[in-house]
Coordinates of C-alpha atoms in Angstrom, one line a residue:
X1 CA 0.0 0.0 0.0
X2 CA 1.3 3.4 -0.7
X3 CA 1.3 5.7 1.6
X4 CA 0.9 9.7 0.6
X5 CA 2.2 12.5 1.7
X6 CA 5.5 11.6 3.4
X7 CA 9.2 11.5 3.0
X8 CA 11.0 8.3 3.7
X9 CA 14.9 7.9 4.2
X10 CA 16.9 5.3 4.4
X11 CA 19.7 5.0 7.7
X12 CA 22.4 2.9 6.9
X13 CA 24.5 2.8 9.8
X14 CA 27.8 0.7 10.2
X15 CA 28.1 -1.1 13.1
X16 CA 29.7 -4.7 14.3
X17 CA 26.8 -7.1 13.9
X18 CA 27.4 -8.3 18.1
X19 CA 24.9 -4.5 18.6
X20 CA 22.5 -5.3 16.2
X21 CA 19.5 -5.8 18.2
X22 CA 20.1 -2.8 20.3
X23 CA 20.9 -0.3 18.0
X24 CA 17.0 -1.6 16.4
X25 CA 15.5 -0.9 19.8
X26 CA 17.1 2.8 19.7
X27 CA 15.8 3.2 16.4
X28 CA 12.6 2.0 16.7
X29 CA 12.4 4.3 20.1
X30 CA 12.9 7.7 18.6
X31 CA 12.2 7.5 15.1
X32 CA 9.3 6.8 12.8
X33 CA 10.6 3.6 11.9
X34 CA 8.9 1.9 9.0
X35 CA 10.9 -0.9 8.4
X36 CA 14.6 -2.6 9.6
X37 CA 16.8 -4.8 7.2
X38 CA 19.3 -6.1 9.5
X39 CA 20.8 -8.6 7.0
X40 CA 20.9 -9.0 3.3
X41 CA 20.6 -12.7 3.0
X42 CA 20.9 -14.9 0.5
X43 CA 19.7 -18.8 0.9
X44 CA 19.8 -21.8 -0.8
X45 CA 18.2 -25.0 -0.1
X46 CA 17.5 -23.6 3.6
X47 CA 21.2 -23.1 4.1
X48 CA 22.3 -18.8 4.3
X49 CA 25.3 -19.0 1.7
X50 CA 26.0 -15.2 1.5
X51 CA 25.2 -12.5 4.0
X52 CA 25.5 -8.8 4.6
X53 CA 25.5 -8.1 8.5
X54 CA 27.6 -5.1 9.4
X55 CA 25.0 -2.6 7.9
X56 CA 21.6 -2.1 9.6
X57 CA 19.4 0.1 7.0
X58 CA 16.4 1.9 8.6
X59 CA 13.4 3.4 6.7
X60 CA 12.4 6.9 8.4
X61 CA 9.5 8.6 7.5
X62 CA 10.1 12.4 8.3
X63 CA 10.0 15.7 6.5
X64 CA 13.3 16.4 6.9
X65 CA 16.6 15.0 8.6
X66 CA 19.3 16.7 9.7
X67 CA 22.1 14.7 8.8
X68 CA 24.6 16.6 11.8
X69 CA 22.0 15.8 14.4
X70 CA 21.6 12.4 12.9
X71 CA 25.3 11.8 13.2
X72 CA 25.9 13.0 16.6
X73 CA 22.9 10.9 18.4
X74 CA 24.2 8.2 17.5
X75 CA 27.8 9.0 18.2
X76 CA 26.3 9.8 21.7
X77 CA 24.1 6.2 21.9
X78 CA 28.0 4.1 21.2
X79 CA 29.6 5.9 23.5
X80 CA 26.8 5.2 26.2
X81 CA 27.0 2.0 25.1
X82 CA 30.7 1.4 25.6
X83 CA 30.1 3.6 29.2
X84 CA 28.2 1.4 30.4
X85 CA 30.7 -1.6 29.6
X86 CA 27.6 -3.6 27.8
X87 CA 30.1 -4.2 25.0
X88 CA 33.7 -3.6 24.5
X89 CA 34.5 -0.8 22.4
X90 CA 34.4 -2.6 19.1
X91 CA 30.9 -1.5 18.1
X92 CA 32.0 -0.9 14.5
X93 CA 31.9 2.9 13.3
X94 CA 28.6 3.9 13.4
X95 CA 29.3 5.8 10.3
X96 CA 26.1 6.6 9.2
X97 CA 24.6 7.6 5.5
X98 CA 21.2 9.1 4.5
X99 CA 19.4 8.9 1.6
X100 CA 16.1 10.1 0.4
X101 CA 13.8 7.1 -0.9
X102 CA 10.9 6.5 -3.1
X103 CA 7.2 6.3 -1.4
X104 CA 6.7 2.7 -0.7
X105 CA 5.7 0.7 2.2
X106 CA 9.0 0.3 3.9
X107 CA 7.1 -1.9 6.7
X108 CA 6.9 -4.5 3.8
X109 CA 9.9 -4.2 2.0
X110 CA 12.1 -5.7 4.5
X111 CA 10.2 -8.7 4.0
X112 CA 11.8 -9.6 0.7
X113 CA 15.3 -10.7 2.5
X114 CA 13.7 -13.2 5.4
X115 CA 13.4 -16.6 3.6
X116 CA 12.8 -20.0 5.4
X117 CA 15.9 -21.1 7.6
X118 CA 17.1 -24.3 9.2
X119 CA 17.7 -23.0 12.9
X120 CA 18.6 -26.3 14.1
X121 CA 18.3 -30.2 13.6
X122 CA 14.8 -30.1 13.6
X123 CA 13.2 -26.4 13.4
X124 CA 12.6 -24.2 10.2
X125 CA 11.8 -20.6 10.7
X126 CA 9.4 -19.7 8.0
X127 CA 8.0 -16.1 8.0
X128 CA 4.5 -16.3 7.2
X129 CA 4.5 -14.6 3.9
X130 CA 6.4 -18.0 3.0
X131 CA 5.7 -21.1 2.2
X132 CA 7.5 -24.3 3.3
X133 CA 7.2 -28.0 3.1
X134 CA 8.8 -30.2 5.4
X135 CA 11.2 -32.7 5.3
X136 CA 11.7 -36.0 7.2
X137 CA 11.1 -35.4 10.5
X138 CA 11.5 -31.0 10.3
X139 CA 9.1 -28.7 13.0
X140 CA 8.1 -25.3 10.9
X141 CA 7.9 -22.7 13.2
X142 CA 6.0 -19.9 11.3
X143 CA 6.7 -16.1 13.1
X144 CA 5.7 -12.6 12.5
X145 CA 8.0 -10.4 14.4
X146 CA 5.8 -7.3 14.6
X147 CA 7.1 -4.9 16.9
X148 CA 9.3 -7.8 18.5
X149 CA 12.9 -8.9 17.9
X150 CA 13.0 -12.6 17.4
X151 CA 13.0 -14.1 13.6
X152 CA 15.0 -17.1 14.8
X153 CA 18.0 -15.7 12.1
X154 CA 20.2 -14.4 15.3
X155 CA 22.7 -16.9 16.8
X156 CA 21.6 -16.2 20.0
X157 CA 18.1 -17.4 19.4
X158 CA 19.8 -20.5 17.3
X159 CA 21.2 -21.7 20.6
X160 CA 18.4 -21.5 22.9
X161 CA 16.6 -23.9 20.5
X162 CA 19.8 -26.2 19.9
X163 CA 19.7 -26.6 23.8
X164 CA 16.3 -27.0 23.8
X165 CA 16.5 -30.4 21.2
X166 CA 19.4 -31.7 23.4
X167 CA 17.9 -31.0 27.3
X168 CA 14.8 -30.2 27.2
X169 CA 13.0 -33.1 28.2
X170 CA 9.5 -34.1 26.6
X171 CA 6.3 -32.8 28.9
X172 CA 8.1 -30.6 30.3
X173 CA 6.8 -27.1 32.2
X174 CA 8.8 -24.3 30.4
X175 CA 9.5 -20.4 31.5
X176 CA 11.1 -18.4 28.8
X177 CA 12.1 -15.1 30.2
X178 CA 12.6 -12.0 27.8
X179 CA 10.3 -14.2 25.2
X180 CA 10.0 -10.8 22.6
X181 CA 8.6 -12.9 19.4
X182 CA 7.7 -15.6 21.8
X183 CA 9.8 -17.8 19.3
X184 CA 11.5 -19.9 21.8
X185 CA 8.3 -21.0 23.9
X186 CA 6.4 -22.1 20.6
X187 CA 9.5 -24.3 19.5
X188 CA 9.6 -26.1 23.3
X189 CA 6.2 -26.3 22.8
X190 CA 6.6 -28.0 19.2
X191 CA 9.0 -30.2 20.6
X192 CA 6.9 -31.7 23.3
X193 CA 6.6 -29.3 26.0
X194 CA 3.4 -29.7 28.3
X195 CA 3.3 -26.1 29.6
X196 CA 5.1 -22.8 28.6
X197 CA 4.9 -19.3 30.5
X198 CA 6.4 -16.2 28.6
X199 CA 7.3 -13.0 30.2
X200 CA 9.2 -9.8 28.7
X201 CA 9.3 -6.4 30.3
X202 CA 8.1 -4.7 27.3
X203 CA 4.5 -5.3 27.1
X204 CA 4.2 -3.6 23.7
X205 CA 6.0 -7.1 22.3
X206 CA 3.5 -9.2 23.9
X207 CA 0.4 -9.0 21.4
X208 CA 3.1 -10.1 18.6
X209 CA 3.8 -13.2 20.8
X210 CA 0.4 -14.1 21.2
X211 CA -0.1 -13.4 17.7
X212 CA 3.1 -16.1 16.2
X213 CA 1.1 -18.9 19.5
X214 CA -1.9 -18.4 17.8
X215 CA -0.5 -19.1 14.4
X216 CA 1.0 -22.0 15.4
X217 CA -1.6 -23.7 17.1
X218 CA -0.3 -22.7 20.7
X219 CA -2.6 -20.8 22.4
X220 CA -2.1 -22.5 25.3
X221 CA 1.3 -20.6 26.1
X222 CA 1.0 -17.8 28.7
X223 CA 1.7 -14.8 28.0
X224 CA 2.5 -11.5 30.3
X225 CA 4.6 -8.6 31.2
X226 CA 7.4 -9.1 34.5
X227 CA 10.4 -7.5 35.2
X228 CA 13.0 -9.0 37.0
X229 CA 11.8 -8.4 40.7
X230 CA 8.5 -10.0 39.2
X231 CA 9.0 -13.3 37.6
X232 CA 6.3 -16.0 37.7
X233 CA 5.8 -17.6 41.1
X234 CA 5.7 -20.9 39.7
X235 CA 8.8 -23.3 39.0
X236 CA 10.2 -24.8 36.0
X237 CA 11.4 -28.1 34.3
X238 CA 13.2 -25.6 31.9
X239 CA 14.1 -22.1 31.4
X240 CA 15.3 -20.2 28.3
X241 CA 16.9 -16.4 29.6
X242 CA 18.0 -15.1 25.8
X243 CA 18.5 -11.5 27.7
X244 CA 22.2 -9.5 27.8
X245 CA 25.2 -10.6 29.8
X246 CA 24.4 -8.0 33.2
X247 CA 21.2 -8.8 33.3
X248 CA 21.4 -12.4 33.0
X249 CA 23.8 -11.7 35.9
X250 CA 21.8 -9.7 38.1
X251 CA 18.4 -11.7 37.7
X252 CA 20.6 -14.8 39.1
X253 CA 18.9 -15.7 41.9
X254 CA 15.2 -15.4 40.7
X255 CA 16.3 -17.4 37.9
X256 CA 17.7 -20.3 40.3
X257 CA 14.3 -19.4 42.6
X258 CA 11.4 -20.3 39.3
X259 CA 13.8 -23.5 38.5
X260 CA 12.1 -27.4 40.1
X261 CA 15.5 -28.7 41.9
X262 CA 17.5 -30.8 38.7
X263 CA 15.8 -28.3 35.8
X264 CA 17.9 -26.7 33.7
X265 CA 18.4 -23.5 32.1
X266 CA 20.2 -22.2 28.6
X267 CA 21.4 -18.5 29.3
X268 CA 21.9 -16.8 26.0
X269 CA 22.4 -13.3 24.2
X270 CA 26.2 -13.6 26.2
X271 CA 29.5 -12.1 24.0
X272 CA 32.3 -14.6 24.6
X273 CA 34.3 -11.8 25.7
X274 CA 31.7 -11.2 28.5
X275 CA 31.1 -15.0 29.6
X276 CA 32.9 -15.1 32.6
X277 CA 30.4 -12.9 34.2
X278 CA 27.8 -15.2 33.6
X279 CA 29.9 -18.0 34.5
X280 CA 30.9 -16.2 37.8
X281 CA 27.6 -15.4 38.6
X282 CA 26.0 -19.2 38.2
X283 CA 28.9 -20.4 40.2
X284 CA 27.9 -18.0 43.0
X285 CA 24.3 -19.3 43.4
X286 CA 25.7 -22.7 43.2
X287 CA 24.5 -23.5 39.9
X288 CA 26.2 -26.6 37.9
X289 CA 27.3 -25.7 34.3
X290 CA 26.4 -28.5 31.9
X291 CA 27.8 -27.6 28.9
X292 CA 28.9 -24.5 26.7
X293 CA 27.8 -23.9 23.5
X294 CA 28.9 -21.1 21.1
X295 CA 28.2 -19.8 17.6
X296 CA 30.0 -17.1 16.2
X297 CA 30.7 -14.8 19.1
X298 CA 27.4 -15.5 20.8
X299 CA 28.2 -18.6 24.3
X300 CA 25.0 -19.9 25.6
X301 CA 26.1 -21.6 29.0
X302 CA 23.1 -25.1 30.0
X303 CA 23.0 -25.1 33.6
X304 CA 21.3 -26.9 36.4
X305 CA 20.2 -26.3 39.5
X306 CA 21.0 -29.3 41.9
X307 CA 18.7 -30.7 45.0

């Protein structure tokens, strides 16, 4: 659908791929954001054979942008970033470039570089504009992102799910904490959970979580906003916590409190260079690490909590 009467730009800023997600939450905060590509992506038989990650291209609609003002918020986000020691300070440069675009519906076009991926042994991502057929014994996961991050692309998510296939055991009771798409609690459900409760602190994501259960035949999956001081009061079989290094750290103990003694637990979204603090903070709520898993930068430490 075109839309009249406005201007659209297109933001491509430079960045190391490890702030992706982030710097899409800043833009999506104080801009009239249209549309995100994140990654130009080229597949092939379900397998990514080329991809563009280092540039995140934003579609604006505004009447005008000043390009020095532009440039200097987000000079001042990195360096708030790197203050606050979320990252090290190799965010990429944040160089950014404006152009003015054509009138089309930006919130569609990003669509044409999401294809069906293979996220792990057994689940394929398929956006729902797609169609996909599956194979042997495959799980299609079908997800609309919305407002939320989540597509199942990110290597963070990829882990969750990979622990998920190896741990997870079948009937389980499931928590996954910082759900955004809700992604991860429809795959545990799809691979034979019982039970799944979803919490994220941003209740703006949650109607695009209920949306992708609903697609998928798993309504049952509940659905509601908590913050750290207020997780569910029930406990867990398993936990997903996809959420950034100091959180994961400083949520600790009401991570260990939802967990059934022997459940387990795949912490996620961690930079290798930042594992230790993760690691340092399990070990001092006397939580066993199973195993480590990494993908590209991204660690996803399986614990457990013993009886």
């Amino acid at each position: 659908m075109q839309v009249k009467n406005k201007t659209y730009w297109e933001l491509c800023i430079e960045i190391n791929p490890i702030c992706a997600d982030i710097l899409c939450d800043i833009i999506q905060s104080e801009f009239d954001c249209e549309g995100i590509i994140t990654a130009e992506e080229k597949y092939k038989n379900l397998e990514l054979v080329s991809s563009v990650n280092n540039v995140i291209k934003a579609y604006i609609s505004a009447d005008k942008l000043d390009f020095d003002e532009i440039k200097n918020f987000f000079y001042s986000k990195k360096q708030d970033l790197i203050q606050k020691e979320i990252f090290s300070e190799d965010l990429g440069s944040w160089n950014v470039t404006i152009k003015k675009q054509e009138i089309v519906d930006w919130s569609k076009k990003w669509k044409e570089h999401w294809k069906p991926s293979k996220i792990s042994q057994r689940i394929v991502i398929c956006p729902t504009w797609e169609i996909y057929t599956p194979q042997n014994d495959e799980i299609v996961v079908n997800i609309d992102p919305g407002n939320a991050f989540g597509t199942g692309t990110h290597a963070t998510t990829q882990l969750c799910v990979k622990a998920a296939e190896k741990y997870m055991k079948k009937d389980s009771v499931i928590a996954d904490i910082g759900c955004g798409s809700g992604i991860l609690a429809i795959c545990a459900m799809k691979l034979g959970a019982k039970q799944a409760d979803a919490v994220d602190n941003d209740d703006t994501v949650l109607e695009t979580a209920q949306n992708n259960a609903f697609i998928n035949n798993e309504s049952t999956i509940k659905f509601k906003t908590a913050t750290s001081e207020i997780l569910p009061s029930a406990t867990y079989d398993f936990v997903f916590a996809n959420i950034l290094h100091n959180i994961l750290a400083e949520i600790m103990p009401d991570l260990k409190r939802i967990m059934k003694n022997n459940a387990k637990i795949v912490l996620s979204g961690i930079l290798e260079e930042k594992k230790d603090i993760v690691i340092n903070a399990l070990k001092n709520n006397n939580m066993k690490i199973i195993e480590e898993m990494q993908q590209q930068e991204w660690v996803a430490l399986i614990a457990q909590k013993e009886s």
